[in-house]
Amino acid sequence: ALAAPAAFAEKTSPRLRWRLAASWPISLDTVYGGAEFFAKRVGELTGGRFNIRVYAGGEIVGGLQVLDAVQQGTVEMGHTASYYYIGKMPSLAFDTTLPFGMNYRQQNSWQNFGGGNDLLNKEVFSQFNIVSLPAGNTGTQMGGWFRKPLEGLGSLKGLKMRIPGFGGKVMARLGVNVQTLAGAEIYPALERGVIDATEWVGPYDDQKLGFYRVAKNYYYPSWWEPSTQFSLYVNKTAWDKLPKEYQAAVHAAAAEVNVRVMAHYDAVNPPALKQLIDKGVTLRPFSKDIMEAAQKNAFELYEELAAKDPTWRKIYGEWKKYRGMEYAWFNVAEQGFADFAFPQVPRSEL
Amino acid sequence: ALAAPAAFAEKTSPRLRWRLAASWPISLDTVYGGAEFFAKRVGELTGGRFNIRVYAGGEIVGGLQVLDAVQQGTVEMGHTASYYYIGKMPSLAFDTTLPFGMNYRQQNSWQNFGGGNDLLNKEVFSQFNIVSLPAGNTGTQMGGWFRKPLEGLGSLKGLKMRIPGFGGKVMARLGVNVQTLAGAEIYPALERGVIDATEWVGPYDDQKLGFYRVAKNYYYPSWWEPSTQFSLYVNKTAWDKLPKEYQAAVHAAAAEVNVRVMAHYDAVNPPALKQLIDKGVTLRPFSKDIMEAAQKNAFELYEELAAKDPTWRKIYGEWKKYRGMEYAWFNVAEQGFADFAFPQVPRSEL
């Protein structure tokens, strides 16, 4: 009788070779490295029996076709950001970030203990035959690169800025002439003055694209991405056939990547920011009137969507309540400490 | 040839029954639940072959004897907080928290990508024949319960407060009459006025101990615990004999618990704080003069230790540099967003 579980484990531990399509080029080593770590860890956890090979964006499908590829079963897995696909369904944004949404810890809490992940899988990802799990984060991103300093809210009128997604929708309401450009087109457009501004991620990733050479004003914070979650997608048909042991490996490895990608960004962003400042970049906060107008317009947009999109309405109600609870809580001990302690360290310690 | 790895995996996947001694009573369900989740996940990851049974504090050894028990091999594993053992070696505190130390993300970054975990295992835990991994966190704790409101720094003189560890050492320098009391003794001492104040964790855990009934002033933040990390201990002799697959399971499950315990605290603390306020508790921030004097004294204490303790000096140098880098970075995008957005939500949304 004692041998029965082992025999069971052997029978249910098939040799699998899966493919994971990542949205990232290899050069985004924090997040691409997260996808590779995930695959390596699942291999280690299963004695090499569950083999996952990672493909960078463009190798099997384009970086923005990962959802389609997982849905159709072209690949069994993806590592991506759900907000790339809001054209299919706006509610996918809740899985990544929204303007004036939650920070890293708040998003993790909602996903894991606030019912967020279950709700998103039930209401959103089931429609794409996908199971999604949180698998990495950037934290609050930077607001991006502006050729000229802004002079308050009025200076956004007519400004040509590359900013996709919900951030772009809110910027458009503030009068910005929103541009959509693929990664490789951004730098030349900014250099030639075809656009006045662009946003990307944060110091470490932004530095590689060289924006600092042609736009010296680096704004913060990205009020449109208070924390940007990456997700691990699994084709649901393939997921349902996975042995429980392999499902556990996917869960645990995705959670480990969630910690590691965030920890990696927090390790590499400070020295990158220091280098950017040393190269003549000026850090500038968005003015209060811009922040206020953006927040007002963001929530007006959410309410408009709630009025016409039942899925959005359902998730938005839950999300907004959780967000309020977390903001009010963070405003006590966490901010009480941060507001006193962090400003006492000068930027020279970056 | 293709079958070789499977045969290898079977040979190296022994049936193990290990015991994990946790420092926690079952009633601390966030962190005790983390230990139980860890054991459950390792079981799932290994098809039930690596079986870990969790014992609450007091079942095998007392909650503050976990390090000894793991070191001596009484149990193979522990789930504890390293700062309980600073009497053995002050540098153990770096594995948990220090006054004016790092927040949750900063600590994770240092441990995983700043060399912190390797350094601590090499310089500290090797001396106890232990391997330690981060496995949970409370975030910034609350400052505790005071029978009477404080009137600035001067009112700390002679105040009888239960506060252990480095927080107590700094409080003593500020004139506090520091008391050490075990968990069960605190409430009656506070009720009878034997002590004027006590600290514990945060709203959810504190509420269970009922301090609000006898001390209505709930201070924040715990400048002595800006984020309190829990650690998974493994006896190093036992660790070195573990198959790689099981070592991977321990790593992944500990990281998952790291995310989950933090997410759980962030889910349960806001409603608990709301209930406390509804019961007549008043939230009060420590005054700026207290914060400033505490910070000054904390770093004086660290420098004194650095002068006489080579292990402390080595780790403190690394830790302080990383802390400065993280503080300066968080003060840009993360605080730029939080300082604008969080205060706009009223406490009624807790």
XYZ file of C-alpha atoms in Angstrom:
700
model
C 0.000 0.000 0.000
C 2.874 2.359 0.755
C 4.108 2.118 -2.834
C 0.822 3.183 -4.395
C 1.374 6.974 -4.418
C 4.781 6.592 -6.106
C 3.327 4.389 -8.837
C 0.566 6.948 -9.270
C 3.106 9.773 -9.504
C 5.058 7.921 -12.187
C 1.945 7.261 -14.258
C 0.828 10.875 -14.024
C 4.223 12.435 -14.739
C 4.393 12.378 -18.523
C 7.277 13.810 -20.514
C 6.023 17.074 -21.963
C 7.659 19.519 -24.329
C 5.867 22.833 -24.344
C 6.561 26.139 -26.006
C 6.231 29.513 -24.297
C 5.880 32.622 -26.459
C 7.119 35.732 -24.648
C 6.186 39.241 -25.701
C 9.702 40.434 -24.951
C 12.882 40.785 -26.913
C 15.886 39.155 -25.250
C 17.289 42.647 -24.629
C 14.576 43.303 -21.991
C 16.550 41.036 -19.693
C 14.561 41.684 -16.507
C 11.272 40.417 -17.879
C 12.610 38.055 -20.554
C 14.886 36.696 -17.847
C 11.747 36.112 -15.784
C 10.253 33.934 -18.535
C 13.489 31.958 -18.797
C 13.677 31.532 -15.027
C 10.094 30.255 -15.035
C 10.885 27.586 -17.619
C 14.103 26.576 -15.863
C 12.375 26.285 -12.486
C 9.507 24.171 -13.841
C 12.126 21.870 -15.373
C 13.965 21.568 -12.054
C 10.725 20.958 -10.158
C 9.760 18.079 -12.418
C 13.108 16.343 -12.791
C 13.287 17.622 -16.377
C 10.077 15.850 -17.381
C 8.076 19.046 -18.020
C 10.247 20.857 -20.538
C 9.280 24.414 -21.527
C 11.191 26.266 -24.223
C 10.972 30.059 -24.242
C 10.734 32.014 -27.485
C 11.308 35.764 -27.610
C 8.821 38.121 -29.271
C 8.920 37.589 -33.034
C 10.410 34.095 -32.943
C 7.117 32.196 -33.252
C 4.615 35.048 -33.153
C 4.946 38.796 -32.717
C 5.211 40.203 -29.217
C 1.619 41.452 -29.372
C 0.187 38.173 -30.704
C 0.863 36.100 -27.594
C -2.752 36.001 -26.430
C -3.899 34.785 -29.871
C -1.156 32.162 -30.021
C -2.047 30.729 -26.596
C -5.784 30.893 -27.286
C -5.397 29.011 -30.580
C -2.943 26.504 -29.141
C -0.096 27.542 -31.455
C 1.894 27.531 -28.223
C 0.815 26.123 -24.871
C 2.085 29.097 -22.844
C 2.770 32.814 -23.025
C 4.455 35.480 -20.907
C 2.963 38.837 -21.700
C 1.060 41.873 -20.400
C -2.713 41.570 -20.704
C -3.211 45.259 -21.455
C -1.707 44.730 -24.901
C -5.035 43.174 -25.865
C -7.569 45.725 -24.586
C -8.729 46.117 -28.204
C -10.280 42.655 -27.796
C -11.728 43.352 -24.363
C -11.107 46.429 -22.174
C -11.322 44.369 -18.951
C -8.013 42.689 -19.772
C -6.400 45.863 -18.387
C -7.359 44.909 -14.820
C -4.865 42.051 -15.101
C -1.996 44.480 -15.760
C -2.598 48.033 -14.561
C -4.851 51.032 -15.024
C -4.295 54.772 -14.586
C -4.525 55.479 -10.847
C -4.746 51.768 -10.121
C -2.951 49.676 -7.535
C 0.733 49.394 -6.668
C 2.692 46.119 -6.642
C 1.649 44.879 -3.221
C -1.941 46.021 -3.670
C -2.223 44.256 -7.028
C -0.732 41.059 -5.548
C -3.147 41.223 -2.651
C -6.138 41.691 -4.939
C -5.042 38.874 -7.255
C -4.242 36.359 -4.492
C -6.527 37.212 -1.571
C -9.084 39.663 -2.947
C -10.583 37.297 -5.493
C -9.006 39.188 -8.416
C -7.286 36.290 -10.132
C -10.317 34.019 -9.863
C -12.602 36.776 -11.116
C -10.365 37.578 -14.094
C -9.997 33.921 -15.038
C -13.757 33.395 -14.781
C -15.024 36.569 -16.436
C -12.222 37.421 -18.863
C -9.685 34.716 -19.634
C -12.221 31.892 -19.934
C -13.482 33.699 -23.039
C -10.025 33.216 -24.564
C -9.602 29.611 -23.336
C -6.709 30.826 -21.175
C -5.649 30.486 -17.544
C -3.656 33.543 -16.389
C -1.387 33.898 -13.359
C 0.572 36.947 -12.090
C 4.236 36.527 -13.069
C 6.267 39.692 -12.577
C 5.882 43.431 -12.206
C 7.756 46.665 -12.921
C 6.458 48.690 -9.968
C 5.424 52.289 -10.652
C 6.861 53.226 -14.025
C 8.374 56.551 -15.054
C 6.255 59.125 -16.873
C 8.525 59.317 -19.900
C 10.690 61.579 -21.973
C 9.724 65.112 -23.011
C 11.749 67.270 -25.390
C 10.646 70.426 -23.560
C 9.615 70.938 -19.939
C 5.863 71.074 -19.404
C 4.249 74.240 -18.059
C 1.261 72.728 -16.324
C -1.917 71.182 -17.684
C -2.333 73.658 -20.539
C 0.948 72.602 -22.128
C -0.443 69.129 -22.862
C -2.799 70.587 -25.498
C -1.602 69.448 -28.905
C 1.500 67.759 -27.520
C 2.405 64.810 -29.727
C 3.106 61.880 -27.413
C 3.564 58.172 -28.007
C 1.500 56.528 -25.275
C -0.642 53.429 -25.868
C -3.574 51.910 -23.978
C -5.589 53.505 -21.203
C -2.827 56.020 -20.533
C -3.269 57.224 -24.107
C -7.050 57.381 -23.721
C -6.727 59.639 -20.666
C -3.982 61.753 -22.282
C -6.262 62.281 -25.304
C -8.931 63.674 -22.955
C -6.335 66.129 -21.666
C -5.710 67.366 -25.203
C -2.647 65.286 -26.093
C -2.255 64.298 -29.728
C -1.750 60.602 -29.021
C 0.547 58.644 -31.349
C 0.901 54.898 -31.695
C 4.339 53.773 -32.751
C 6.036 50.389 -32.552
C 9.177 50.086 -30.403
C 11.738 50.629 -33.166
C 9.972 53.703 -34.581
C 9.949 55.671 -31.338
C 13.531 56.875 -31.129
C 13.778 58.268 -34.701
C 10.379 59.977 -34.310
C 11.479 61.614 -31.057
C 14.832 62.607 -32.530
C 13.269 64.267 -35.576
C 10.569 65.989 -33.548
C 7.741 63.986 -35.167
C 6.722 63.380 -31.566
C 7.360 65.656 -28.568
C 7.332 62.937 -25.947
C 7.235 59.199 -25.341
C 6.864 56.876 -22.415
C 8.372 53.420 -22.024
C 9.057 51.669 -18.674
C 11.704 52.927 -16.258
C 15.364 53.957 -16.111
C 16.912 50.558 -16.851
C 14.806 49.697 -19.902
C 14.539 53.286 -21.137
C 18.286 53.848 -21.066
C 18.835 51.083 -23.610
C 16.598 52.846 -26.127
C 18.622 56.048 -25.800
C 15.758 58.517 -25.398
C 17.950 60.618 -23.074
C 20.051 61.661 -26.046
C 17.180 63.559 -27.697
C 14.806 64.417 -24.816
C 16.365 65.526 -21.535
C 13.252 65.928 -19.375
C 12.388 62.691 -17.574
C 8.980 62.966 -15.923
C 7.514 60.954 -13.043
C 5.413 59.171 -12.005
C 3.605 57.188 -14.675
C 0.174 57.814 -13.149
C -1.084 55.492 -15.907
C 1.021 52.535 -14.702
C 1.288 52.558 -10.882
C 2.433 48.928 -11.184
C 2.534 46.899 -14.345
C 1.894 43.196 -13.896
C 3.177 40.573 -16.294
C 1.110 37.425 -16.732
C 1.775 33.785 -17.429
C -0.807 32.436 -19.856
C -1.634 28.742 -20.260
C -3.967 27.372 -22.911
C -6.884 26.090 -20.819
C -7.354 22.863 -22.745
C -3.689 22.042 -22.165
C -3.908 23.209 -18.522
C -6.860 20.950 -17.749
C -4.881 17.919 -18.957
C -1.806 18.747 -16.854
C -1.104 16.476 -13.884
C -1.780 18.241 -10.581
C 1.940 18.079 -9.832
C 2.738 20.073 -12.959
C -0.037 22.577 -12.266
C 1.537 23.109 -8.846
C 4.919 23.641 -10.517
C 3.424 26.307 -12.795
C 1.767 28.071 -9.837
C 4.907 28.056 -7.688
C 7.302 29.060 -10.468
C 5.006 31.900 -11.592
C 4.876 33.224 -8.017
C 8.660 32.996 -7.739
C 8.983 34.974 -10.990
C 6.537 37.497 -9.562
C 8.983 38.194 -6.713
C 12.121 37.978 -8.825
C 11.207 40.285 -11.720
C 10.144 43.008 -9.267
C 13.297 42.485 -7.193
C 15.405 42.615 -10.354
C 13.854 45.894 -11.533
C 14.440 47.392 -8.079
C 18.087 46.304 -8.295
C 18.853 47.738 -11.739
C 16.693 50.872 -11.902
C 18.546 52.981 -9.304
C 22.022 52.743 -10.904
C 20.466 53.295 -14.349
C 18.745 56.437 -13.093
C 22.022 57.656 -11.640
C 23.717 57.160 -15.007
C 20.934 59.038 -16.781
C 21.241 61.965 -14.384
C 25.010 61.939 -14.916
C 24.311 62.243 -18.652
C 22.389 65.474 -18.151
C 18.836 64.218 -17.752
C 16.561 66.345 -15.525
C 13.993 64.599 -13.337
C 10.685 66.451 -13.233
C 7.457 65.591 -11.411
C 4.144 66.055 -13.222
C 2.440 69.151 -11.837
C -0.482 68.739 -9.484
C -2.986 70.136 -11.999
C -1.965 67.456 -14.512
C -2.251 64.700 -11.897
C -5.670 65.946 -10.777
C -7.083 66.320 -14.272
C -5.737 62.897 -15.257
C -7.297 61.227 -12.232
C -10.647 62.904 -12.827
C -10.668 61.917 -16.493
C -9.546 58.359 -15.776
C -12.476 57.705 -13.459
C -14.923 59.374 -15.838
C -13.691 56.982 -18.509
C -14.114 54.001 -16.159
C -17.680 55.056 -15.347
C -18.527 55.423 -19.038
C -17.223 51.913 -19.675
C -19.165 50.583 -16.696
C -22.371 51.986 -18.198
C -21.988 50.045 -21.442
C -19.814 46.970 -20.723
C -21.256 44.460 -18.193
C -17.939 42.598 -17.755
C -16.119 45.868 -17.050
C -18.868 46.960 -14.672
C -18.625 43.749 -12.656
C -14.829 43.731 -12.322
C -14.524 47.505 -11.938
C -16.860 47.469 -8.921
C -14.704 44.875 -7.156
C -11.438 46.486 -8.230
C -12.449 49.997 -7.153
C -13.531 48.816 -3.717
C -10.280 46.910 -3.191
C -8.247 49.851 -4.443
C -9.934 52.187 -1.950
C -9.325 49.775 0.905
C -5.643 49.388 -0.009
C -5.026 53.103 -0.553
C -6.558 53.918 2.839
C -4.420 51.236 4.513
C -1.166 52.173 2.788
C -1.780 55.766 3.796
C -1.240 54.789 7.460
C 1.862 52.739 8.370
C 3.492 52.277 4.948
C 3.312 55.929 3.856
C 3.814 57.145 7.406
C 7.230 55.537 7.264
C 8.094 56.209 3.608
C 7.150 59.901 3.720
C 9.448 60.482 6.666
C 12.380 58.262 5.775
C 12.871 58.128 2.002
C 13.271 61.885 1.287
C 16.179 62.095 3.729
C 18.400 60.156 1.356
C 19.841 62.362 -1.415
C 19.716 61.356 -5.099
C 23.480 60.942 -5.001
C 22.906 57.605 -3.225
C 21.113 56.128 -6.248
C 18.997 7.048 -23.768
C 15.777 9.033 -23.585
C 14.654 7.093 -20.528
C 17.786 7.835 -18.522
C 16.686 11.113 -16.919
C 13.434 9.536 -15.702
C 15.272 6.643 -14.097
C 17.624 9.160 -12.535
C 14.715 11.182 -11.204
C 13.149 8.111 -9.628
C 16.377 7.099 -7.944
C 16.941 10.581 -6.563
C 13.373 11.138 -5.358
C 13.343 9.463 -1.966
C 10.357 9.449 0.336
C 11.115 11.947 3.068
C 9.205 12.870 6.183
C 10.433 16.114 7.658
C 9.280 18.246 10.523
C 8.982 22.033 10.406
C 8.887 23.940 13.691
C 7.095 27.270 13.299
C 7.473 30.118 15.766
C 3.774 30.906 15.482
C 0.648 29.856 17.296
C -2.102 28.595 14.975
C -4.073 31.738 15.836
C -1.630 33.890 13.823
C -3.293 32.520 10.711
C -1.543 34.765 8.163
C 1.951 33.608 8.990
C 1.120 30.148 10.381
C -0.999 29.700 7.259
C 2.121 30.578 5.260
C 4.054 27.727 6.892
C 1.209 25.322 6.187
C 0.944 26.490 2.581
C 4.689 25.941 2.177
C 4.442 22.341 3.368
C 1.371 21.653 1.245
C 2.999 23.106 -1.867
C 6.220 21.119 -1.429
C 4.079 17.993 -1.109
C 2.191 18.810 -4.310
C 5.410 19.605 -6.166
C 6.914 16.235 -5.299
C 3.905 13.992 -5.800
C 3.651 13.589 -2.027
C 7.163 12.124 -1.759
C 8.618 15.022 0.246
C 6.286 15.234 3.211
C 6.697 18.127 5.642
C 4.624 18.342 8.789
C 4.207 21.747 10.405
C 4.242 22.154 14.192
C 3.061 25.344 15.868
C 5.198 27.160 18.436
C 5.314 25.093 21.631
C 4.432 21.770 20.015
C 8.009 20.492 19.617
C 9.989 23.498 20.810
C 9.024 26.965 21.989
C 8.402 29.654 19.397
C 11.728 31.317 20.196
C 13.740 28.055 20.066
C 13.300 27.396 16.354
C 16.837 28.389 15.392
C 18.298 26.060 18.035
C 16.042 23.212 16.967
C 17.021 23.524 13.296
C 20.708 23.996 14.123
C 20.752 20.892 16.301
C 18.708 18.844 13.846
C 15.819 18.311 16.292
C 13.718 19.339 13.283
C 14.894 19.675 9.685
C 13.075 22.968 9.054
C 11.796 26.081 10.744
C 9.601 29.064 9.914
C 10.553 31.973 12.094
C 11.869 35.547 12.255
C 15.659 35.785 12.541
C 15.557 38.837 14.799
C 14.288 36.659 17.636
C 17.863 35.421 17.976
C 19.894 38.657 17.997
C 21.100 37.671 21.475
C 23.188 35.008 19.700
C 24.380 37.337 16.937
C 23.154 40.881 16.233
C 23.588 40.441 12.453
C 20.645 38.050 12.368
C 18.480 41.189 12.385
C 19.438 42.012 8.788
C 17.469 38.923 7.746
C 14.274 40.336 9.280
C 14.223 44.105 9.697
C 15.967 46.957 11.469
C 14.785 50.383 12.628
C 14.741 52.638 9.543
C 15.551 49.666 7.317
C 14.026 48.598 4.035
C 10.412 48.085 2.999
C 9.031 44.856 1.533
C 10.150 45.384 -2.057
C 13.507 46.795 -1.043
C 14.204 43.850 1.262
C 13.212 41.379 -1.464
C 15.464 43.143 -3.943
C 18.417 43.098 -1.561
C 17.885 39.436 -0.692
C 17.408 38.220 -4.274
C 19.421 40.582 -6.487
C 21.568 42.619 -4.113
C 23.539 39.691 -2.745
C 21.786 39.893 0.637
C 20.628 36.293 0.908
C 23.998 34.886 -0.185
C 25.835 37.196 2.204
C 23.606 36.280 5.152
C 23.880 32.561 4.457
C 27.664 32.832 4.140
C 28.441 35.174 7.031
C 25.636 34.439 9.478
C 23.617 31.285 8.941
C 26.586 29.054 8.119
C 27.645 29.563 11.733
C 24.391 27.920 12.792
C 24.530 25.161 10.145
C 21.382 26.663 8.600
C 20.262 27.719 5.119
C 17.754 30.596 5.294
C 15.340 31.811 2.608
C 12.853 34.737 2.682
C 9.353 33.344 3.245
C 6.817 36.033 4.049
C 6.561 39.587 5.324
C 4.198 41.841 7.257
C 5.022 45.116 5.488
C 5.461 48.213 7.659
C 4.033 47.395 11.052
C 2.032 49.671 13.323
C 3.745 51.544 16.153
C 1.602 50.065 18.871
C -0.834 50.837 21.646
C -0.430 53.702 24.123
C -2.683 54.291 27.126
C -2.208 58.060 26.830
C -1.416 60.218 23.790
C 2.245 61.199 23.486
C 3.256 64.861 23.674
C 6.389 64.711 21.563
C 9.833 63.303 22.269
C 9.933 64.396 25.919
C 6.935 62.237 26.789
C 8.922 59.074 26.043
C 11.091 59.647 29.133
C 10.226 56.996 31.686
C 7.401 55.553 29.600
C 7.084 51.843 30.323
C 6.789 50.090 26.964
C 6.988 46.459 25.936
C 9.180 46.484 22.845
C 11.835 43.826 22.145
C 14.913 43.753 19.910
C 16.507 46.684 18.141
C 13.341 48.754 18.483
C 13.727 48.404 22.242
C 17.402 49.325 22.093
C 16.591 52.575 20.270
C 13.609 53.336 22.522
C 15.875 52.903 25.578
C 18.181 55.568 24.131
C 15.159 57.873 23.904
C 14.488 57.394 27.593
C 11.847 54.662 27.431
C 11.771 52.178 30.292
C 11.845 49.081 28.063
C 10.011 45.983 29.272
C 10.301 42.440 27.995
C 7.141 40.411 28.371
C 6.039 37.189 26.696
C 2.910 37.293 24.514
C 0.389 36.194 27.129
C 1.662 38.630 29.789
C 1.243 41.768 27.673
C -2.498 42.323 27.882
C -2.836 42.019 31.656
C 0.219 44.286 32.157
C -1.271 46.916 29.854
C -4.683 46.616 31.506
C -3.305 47.068 35.035
C -1.017 49.923 34.004
C 2.170 47.937 34.738
C 3.150 49.086 31.240
C 2.009 52.265 29.469
C 2.392 50.953 25.932
C 3.084 47.886 23.822
C 3.731 47.100 20.207
C 2.812 43.937 18.329
C 2.293 43.672 14.538
C -0.606 45.380 12.764
C -4.391 45.742 12.934
C -5.316 42.131 12.134
C -2.986 40.434 14.612
C -3.280 43.166 17.252
C -7.064 43.073 17.280
C -7.045 39.438 18.418
C -5.036 40.331 21.520
C -7.592 42.964 22.499
C -5.188 45.824 23.278
C -7.794 48.307 21.983
C -9.910 47.621 25.041
C -7.338 49.110 27.431
C -5.238 51.485 25.263
C -7.097 53.602 22.718
C -4.181 55.384 21.035
C -2.867 53.398 18.076
C 0.392 54.908 16.816
C 2.056 54.573 13.415
C 4.382 53.765 11.779
C 6.589 51.183 13.428
C 9.825 52.949 12.453
C 11.544 49.925 14.019
C 9.921 47.454 11.607
C 9.510 49.047 8.141
C 8.992 45.495 6.828
C 9.355 42.338 8.830
C 10.582 39.333 6.890
C 9.852 35.778 7.925
C 12.423 33.125 7.051
C 12.398 29.467 6.142
C 15.265 27.663 7.854
C 16.698 24.351 6.712
C 19.322 22.399 8.619
C 22.328 22.621 6.287
C 23.403 19.001 6.689
C 19.911 17.903 5.695
C 19.795 20.523 2.884
C 23.032 19.322 1.342
C 21.636 15.768 1.103
C 18.383 16.890 -0.566
C 17.943 15.991 -4.244
C 18.188 19.084 -6.493
C 14.517 18.628 -7.355
C 13.526 18.956 -3.717
C 15.841 21.938 -3.187
C 14.068 23.592 -6.120
C 10.705 22.815 -4.508
C 11.825 24.485 -1.270
C 13.054 27.572 -3.144
C 9.881 27.940 -5.215
C 7.460 27.270 -2.360
C 9.294 29.709 -0.061
C 9.070 32.422 -2.744
C 5.372 31.710 -3.224
C 4.853 32.041 0.529
C 6.785 35.302 0.396
C 4.155 36.716 -1.986
C 1.186 35.112 -0.276
C 1.813 36.101 3.351
C 2.322 39.744 2.318
C -0.784 39.625 0.100
C -2.763 38.049 2.937
C -1.738 40.738 5.453
C -2.698 43.431 2.937
C -6.096 41.763 2.533
C -6.965 41.456 6.232
C -5.349 44.541 7.780
C -7.634 47.211 6.255
C -10.955 45.740 7.482
C -9.375 45.033 10.883
C -8.248 48.664 11.135
C -11.740 49.808 10.221
C -13.199 47.658 12.998
C -10.689 49.056 15.500
C -11.594 52.634 14.560
C -15.280 51.752 14.883
C -14.493 50.541 18.420
C -13.163 53.959 19.402
C -9.462 53.620 18.646
C -7.669 56.833 17.603
C -4.917 56.618 14.986
C -1.953 58.868 15.775
C 1.299 59.409 13.886
C 4.543 59.608 15.833
C 5.646 63.241 15.961
C 8.518 64.358 13.761
C 10.839 64.954 16.711
C 10.366 61.348 17.817
C 11.021 60.034 14.308
C 14.141 62.187 13.926
C 15.592 61.276 17.303
C 14.867 57.596 16.700
C 16.575 57.627 13.324
C 19.627 59.437 14.681
C 19.948 57.011 17.587
C 19.397 53.959 15.406
C 22.320 54.842 13.139
C 24.529 55.733 16.094
C 23.806 52.277 17.451
C 24.645 50.681 14.091
C 27.945 52.549 13.924
C 28.845 51.465 17.450
C 28.176 47.853 16.524
C 30.201 48.241 13.322
C 33.181 49.383 15.385
C 33.239 46.246 17.502
C 31.578 43.444 15.479
C 33.324 42.490 12.177
C 30.348 40.478 10.863
C 27.996 43.358 11.551
C 30.443 45.811 9.948
C 30.652 43.766 6.748
C 26.906 43.245 6.309
C 25.965 46.727 7.537
C 28.160 48.352 4.880
C 26.397 46.434 2.105
C 22.959 46.865 3.635
C 23.332 50.614 4.186
C 24.452 51.195 0.611
C 21.568 49.174 -0.789
C 19.116 50.934 1.514
C 20.302 54.343 0.306
C 19.985 53.304 -3.326
C 16.467 51.961 -2.795
C 15.262 54.939 -0.758
C 16.496 57.347 -3.437
C 14.786 55.305 -6.164
C 11.479 54.872 -4.326
C 11.445 58.597 -3.692
C 10.954 59.180 -7.444
C 8.207 57.223 -9.247
C 6.797 55.102 -6.415
C 6.407 57.926 -3.874
C 5.569 60.425 -6.605
C 2.473 58.372 -7.270
C 1.650 57.279 -3.718
C 1.961 60.761 -2.226
C -0.515 62.138 -4.735
C -3.003 59.289 -4.981
C -3.313 57.498 -1.639
C -4.302 60.471 0.582
C -7.297 61.219 -1.651
C -9.072 58.117 -0.400
C -10.751 58.680 3.000
C -10.329 56.244 5.912
C -13.965 55.298 5.515
C -12.923 53.168 2.524
C -10.781 50.871 4.707
